[in-house]
């Protein structure tokens, strides 16, 4: 049965244990009474009080207290918004009445809004953005060039004051720089090994734009990714790239073959030149020696013609006979001729082959002079040696 139904609560008590119609009940206080007590306390703090035996303070004192409370709250809110902390990687630019006042470094700082305005940014963190667009090359081919630009704030004052939306200006300048560089480069350079040089040129040109605009932005890196042809002509571009790769491969193979053949040919040519030089020096030296020998012989011939002539004859015959293995011995008056063939010497000289002896024997008389005169004592000595 509910506590407030007729006859339901004989003790006439509420749920908080208090009695009705009793001034000392123990239940929760009334909301209006709580507000009245709070107002009385505030009036007591800010000069309001009671008059003549507990009468309420005047309305003027209560209103003044509320004003001070509001001012205190506003002051606390102002201090909360005016005090700020700048991190180690940040800087803050303060504008006072719309004019540049100061650049604040790391630490605890305060400014005075609404007279001051604060712009706080991270000046050490590298920022990046990427974009991709179709561009026309120098040889009038359309390609898609994706790139990424990395940058950071180098001068926060210029970044805040000189240009409205400096990062948007950076993107527009990037479009201009990339189109200029791609437009002055052929397609094969853009697609292959020319990307690194193009990235350097784009970075330099973009930084010049930023310095001219005084945006306070420093471009740290420009990365040109792999460019590609539009989808409509991708297959044709792939065929062209494969053809260029085949051409380069053939060139490399030809250069490799040339590097192997040309030095060898040069070496052979140099060897032939050295052989010819050596042969020339030999012939010239030999001719010079023969000329000097003949000159000396003429002088001796003039002194003793008979002796010199006989000596020349003997030397000539000795030279001729030393080059043959057949000896023809003639007696007096051309009788009793004897052909001496040292077969053992001939076999040894011709490598032990008896087949080569017969041709030498058959032409024995043709290779010898018509008459050879030898001392009989020498004939007897050679005969004994052969036996």
CSV table of C-alpha atoms in Angstrom, one decimal, residues 133-335:
chain,number,residue,atom,x,y,z
A,133,UNK,CA,47.6,15.0,-63.5
A,134,UNK,CA,47.9,14.5,-67.3
A,135,UNK,CA,50.7,16.6,-68.9
A,136,UNK,CA,52.1,17.2,-72.3
A,137,UNK,CA,55.8,16.3,-73.0
A,138,UNK,CA,58.1,18.1,-75.4
A,139,UNK,CA,57.5,15.5,-78.1
A,140,UNK,CA,53.7,16.1,-77.8
A,141,UNK,CA,52.8,12.9,-75.8
A,142,UNK,CA,50.3,12.9,-73.0
A,143,UNK,CA,51.4,11.1,-69.8
A,144,UNK,CA,50.1,11.0,-66.2
A,145,UNK,CA,52.7,12.2,-63.7
A,146,UNK,CA,52.1,11.4,-60.0
A,147,UNK,CA,54.2,13.3,-57.5
A,148,UNK,CA,54.6,14.0,-53.8
A,149,UNK,CA,55.8,17.3,-52.3
A,150,UNK,CA,57.3,17.5,-48.8
A,151,UNK,CA,57.6,20.9,-47.1
A,152,UNK,CA,57.8,22.6,-43.8
A,153,UNK,CA,57.3,26.1,-42.4
A,154,UNK,CA,60.5,28.0,-42.3
A,155,UNK,CA,59.2,31.5,-41.4
A,156,UNK,CA,55.9,31.5,-39.4
A,157,UNK,CA,55.5,35.3,-39.7
A,158,UNK,CA,55.6,35.2,-43.5
A,159,UNK,CA,53.4,32.1,-43.5
A,160,UNK,CA,50.7,33.9,-41.5
A,161,UNK,CA,50.8,37.5,-42.8
A,162,UNK,CA,52.1,37.6,-46.4
A,163,UNK,CA,49.8,35.1,-48.3
A,164,UNK,CA,46.3,34.0,-47.7
A,165,UNK,CA,46.2,30.2,-47.7
A,166,UNK,CA,49.9,29.7,-48.5
A,167,UNK,CA,49.4,25.9,-48.8
A,168,UNK,CA,46.9,26.4,-51.6
A,169,UNK,CA,49.4,28.7,-53.3
A,170,UNK,CA,52.0,25.9,-52.9
A,171,UNK,CA,49.8,23.5,-54.7
A,172,UNK,CA,49.1,25.9,-57.6
A,173,UNK,CA,52.9,26.7,-57.9
A,174,UNK,CA,53.6,22.9,-58.0
A,175,UNK,CA,51.2,22.5,-61.0
A,176,UNK,CA,53.0,25.3,-62.8
A,177,UNK,CA,56.5,24.0,-62.0
A,178,UNK,CA,55.8,20.4,-63.0
A,179,UNK,CA,54.1,21.3,-66.2
A,180,UNK,CA,57.0,23.5,-67.2
A,181,UNK,CA,59.6,20.8,-66.5
A,182,UNK,CA,57.6,18.0,-68.1
A,183,UNK,CA,56.8,20.2,-71.1
A,184,UNK,CA,60.5,20.7,-71.8
A,185,UNK,CA,61.4,17.0,-71.5
A,186,UNK,CA,60.9,14.1,-73.9
A,187,UNK,CA,58.6,11.3,-73.1
A,188,UNK,CA,61.3,8.6,-72.8
A,189,UNK,CA,63.2,10.7,-70.2
A,190,UNK,CA,60.1,11.1,-68.2
A,191,UNK,CA,59.3,7.4,-68.2
A,192,UNK,CA,62.8,6.1,-67.6
A,193,UNK,CA,66.0,7.5,-66.1
A,194,UNK,CA,65.1,11.2,-66.3
A,195,UNK,CA,62.8,11.3,-63.3
A,196,UNK,CA,65.5,12.1,-60.8
A,197,UNK,CA,66.8,15.1,-62.7
A,198,UNK,CA,63.2,16.3,-63.2
A,199,UNK,CA,62.5,16.1,-59.5
A,200,UNK,CA,65.5,18.3,-58.8
A,201,UNK,CA,64.4,20.8,-61.4
A,202,UNK,CA,60.9,20.9,-60.0
A,203,UNK,CA,62.1,21.4,-56.5
A,204,UNK,CA,64.4,24.3,-57.5
A,205,UNK,CA,61.7,26.0,-59.5
A,206,UNK,CA,59.0,25.5,-56.8
A,207,UNK,CA,61.3,26.9,-54.1
A,208,UNK,CA,61.9,30.0,-56.3
A,209,UNK,CA,58.2,30.5,-56.5
A,210,UNK,CA,57.8,30.2,-52.7
A,211,UNK,CA,60.6,32.7,-52.1
A,212,UNK,CA,59.1,35.1,-54.6
A,213,UNK,CA,55.7,34.9,-52.9
A,214,UNK,CA,57.3,35.1,-49.5
A,215,UNK,CA,55.1,32.3,-48.2
A,216,UNK,CA,57.5,31.2,-45.4
A,217,UNK,CA,57.5,27.6,-46.8
A,218,UNK,CA,60.6,25.6,-47.4
A,219,UNK,CA,60.3,22.7,-49.9
A,220,UNK,CA,62.4,19.8,-48.7
A,221,UNK,CA,61.8,17.1,-51.2
A,222,UNK,CA,59.9,16.4,-54.5
A,223,UNK,CA,59.3,12.8,-55.5
A,224,UNK,CA,58.3,12.0,-59.0
A,225,UNK,CA,56.8,8.6,-59.1
A,226,UNK,CA,56.6,6.3,-62.1
A,227,UNK,CA,54.9,8.1,-64.9
A,228,UNK,CA,52.5,6.2,-67.1
A,229,UNK,CA,50.5,6.7,-70.2
A,230,UNK,CA,46.7,7.2,-70.1
A,231,UNK,CA,44.7,4.0,-70.0
A,232,UNK,CA,43.4,4.4,-73.6
A,233,UNK,CA,46.9,4.1,-75.1
A,234,UNK,CA,48.7,2.0,-72.4
A,235,UNK,CA,49.2,-1.0,-74.6
A,236,UNK,CA,50.8,1.0,-77.3
A,237,UNK,CA,53.1,2.7,-74.8
A,238,UNK,CA,54.1,-0.7,-73.4
A,239,UNK,CA,55.0,-1.9,-76.9
A,240,UNK,CA,57.2,1.2,-77.4
A,241,UNK,CA,58.9,0.7,-74.1
A,242,UNK,CA,59.6,-3.0,-74.9
A,243,UNK,CA,61.0,-1.9,-78.3
A,244,UNK,CA,63.3,0.6,-76.6
A,245,UNK,CA,64.5,-2.1,-74.1
A,246,UNK,CA,65.2,-4.5,-77.0
A,247,UNK,CA,67.2,-1.7,-78.7
A,248,UNK,CA,69.2,-1.0,-75.6
A,249,UNK,CA,69.9,-4.7,-75.1
A,250,UNK,CA,71.2,-5.1,-78.7
A,251,UNK,CA,73.4,-2.1,-78.2
A,252,UNK,CA,74.9,-3.5,-75.0
A,253,UNK,CA,75.6,-6.8,-76.7
A,254,UNK,CA,77.2,-5.1,-79.7
A,255,UNK,CA,79.4,-3.0,-77.3
A,256,UNK,CA,80.4,-6.2,-75.4
A,257,UNK,CA,81.4,-7.9,-78.7
A,258,UNK,CA,83.3,-4.9,-79.8
A,259,UNK,CA,85.1,-4.6,-76.5
A,260,UNK,CA,86.2,-8.2,-76.9
A,261,UNK,CA,87.2,-8.1,-80.7
A,262,UNK,CA,88.7,-4.7,-81.1
A,263,UNK,CA,91.5,-5.1,-78.4
A,264,UNK,CA,92.4,-8.5,-79.9
A,265,UNK,CA,92.6,-7.1,-83.4
A,266,UNK,CA,94.7,-4.2,-82.1
A,267,UNK,CA,97.0,-6.6,-80.4
A,268,UNK,CA,97.4,-8.7,-83.6
A,269,UNK,CA,98.1,-5.5,-85.6
A,270,UNK,CA,100.7,-4.4,-83.1
A,271,UNK,CA,102.4,-7.8,-83.2
A,272,UNK,CA,102.5,-7.6,-87.0
A,273,UNK,CA,104.0,-4.2,-86.8
A,274,UNK,CA,106.6,-5.3,-84.4
A,275,UNK,CA,107.5,-8.4,-86.5
A,276,UNK,CA,107.8,-6.2,-89.6
A,277,UNK,CA,110.0,-3.7,-87.7
A,278,UNK,CA,112.2,-6.6,-86.5
A,279,UNK,CA,112.5,-8.1,-90.0
A,280,UNK,CA,113.4,-4.7,-91.4
A,281,UNK,CA,116.0,-4.1,-88.8
A,282,UNK,CA,117.4,-7.6,-89.4
A,283,UNK,CA,117.6,-7.1,-93.2
A,284,UNK,CA,119.1,-3.6,-92.9
A,285,UNK,CA,121.7,-4.8,-90.4
A,286,UNK,CA,122.6,-7.8,-92.5
A,287,UNK,CA,122.9,-5.7,-95.6
A,288,UNK,CA,125.0,-3.2,-93.8
A,289,UNK,CA,127.2,-6.0,-92.5
A,290,UNK,CA,127.6,-7.5,-96.0
A,291,UNK,CA,128.5,-4.1,-97.4
A,292,UNK,CA,131.1,-3.5,-94.7
A,293,UNK,CA,132.5,-7.0,-95.3
A,294,UNK,CA,132.7,-6.5,-99.0
A,295,UNK,CA,134.4,-3.1,-98.5
A,296,UNK,CA,137.0,-4.8,-96.2
A,297,UNK,CA,137.4,-7.6,-98.7
A,298,UNK,CA,138.1,-5.2,-101.6
A,299,UNK,CA,140.9,-3.7,-99.6
A,300,UNK,CA,142.4,-7.2,-99.0
A,301,UNK,CA,141.9,-8.2,-102.6
A,302,UNK,CA,143.9,-5.2,-103.8
A,303,UNK,CA,146.8,-6.3,-101.6
A,304,UNK,CA,146.9,-10.0,-102.6
A,305,UNK,CA,144.5,-10.9,-105.5
A,306,UNK,CA,145.5,-14.5,-106.0
A,307,UNK,CA,145.3,-15.5,-102.4
A,308,UNK,CA,142.1,-13.6,-101.8
A,309,UNK,CA,140.5,-15.2,-104.9
A,310,UNK,CA,141.5,-18.7,-103.8
A,311,UNK,CA,140.2,-18.1,-100.3
A,312,UNK,CA,136.9,-16.9,-101.6
A,313,UNK,CA,136.6,-20.0,-103.7
A,314,UNK,CA,137.3,-22.3,-100.8
A,315,UNK,CA,134.9,-20.5,-98.5
A,316,UNK,CA,132.2,-20.7,-101.1
A,317,UNK,CA,132.6,-24.4,-101.7
A,318,UNK,CA,132.7,-25.0,-98.0
A,319,UNK,CA,129.4,-23.2,-97.6
A,320,UNK,CA,127.8,-25.1,-100.4
A,321,UNK,CA,129.2,-28.5,-99.4
A,322,UNK,CA,128.1,-28.0,-95.8
A,323,UNK,CA,124.4,-27.8,-96.9
A,324,UNK,CA,124.4,-31.2,-98.7
A,325,UNK,CA,124.8,-34.8,-97.7
A,326,UNK,CA,126.3,-36.0,-101.0
A,327,UNK,CA,129.9,-35.9,-101.9
A,328,UNK,CA,131.4,-36.4,-105.4
A,329,UNK,CA,135.0,-37.3,-105.5
A,330,UNK,CA,136.9,-37.1,-108.9
A,331,UNK,CA,140.2,-38.5,-109.7
A,332,UNK,CA,142.9,-37.1,-111.9
A,333,UNK,CA,141.9,-36.2,-115.4
A,334,UNK,CA,138.2,-36.7,-114.6
A,335,UNK,CA,138.5,-40.5,-114.2
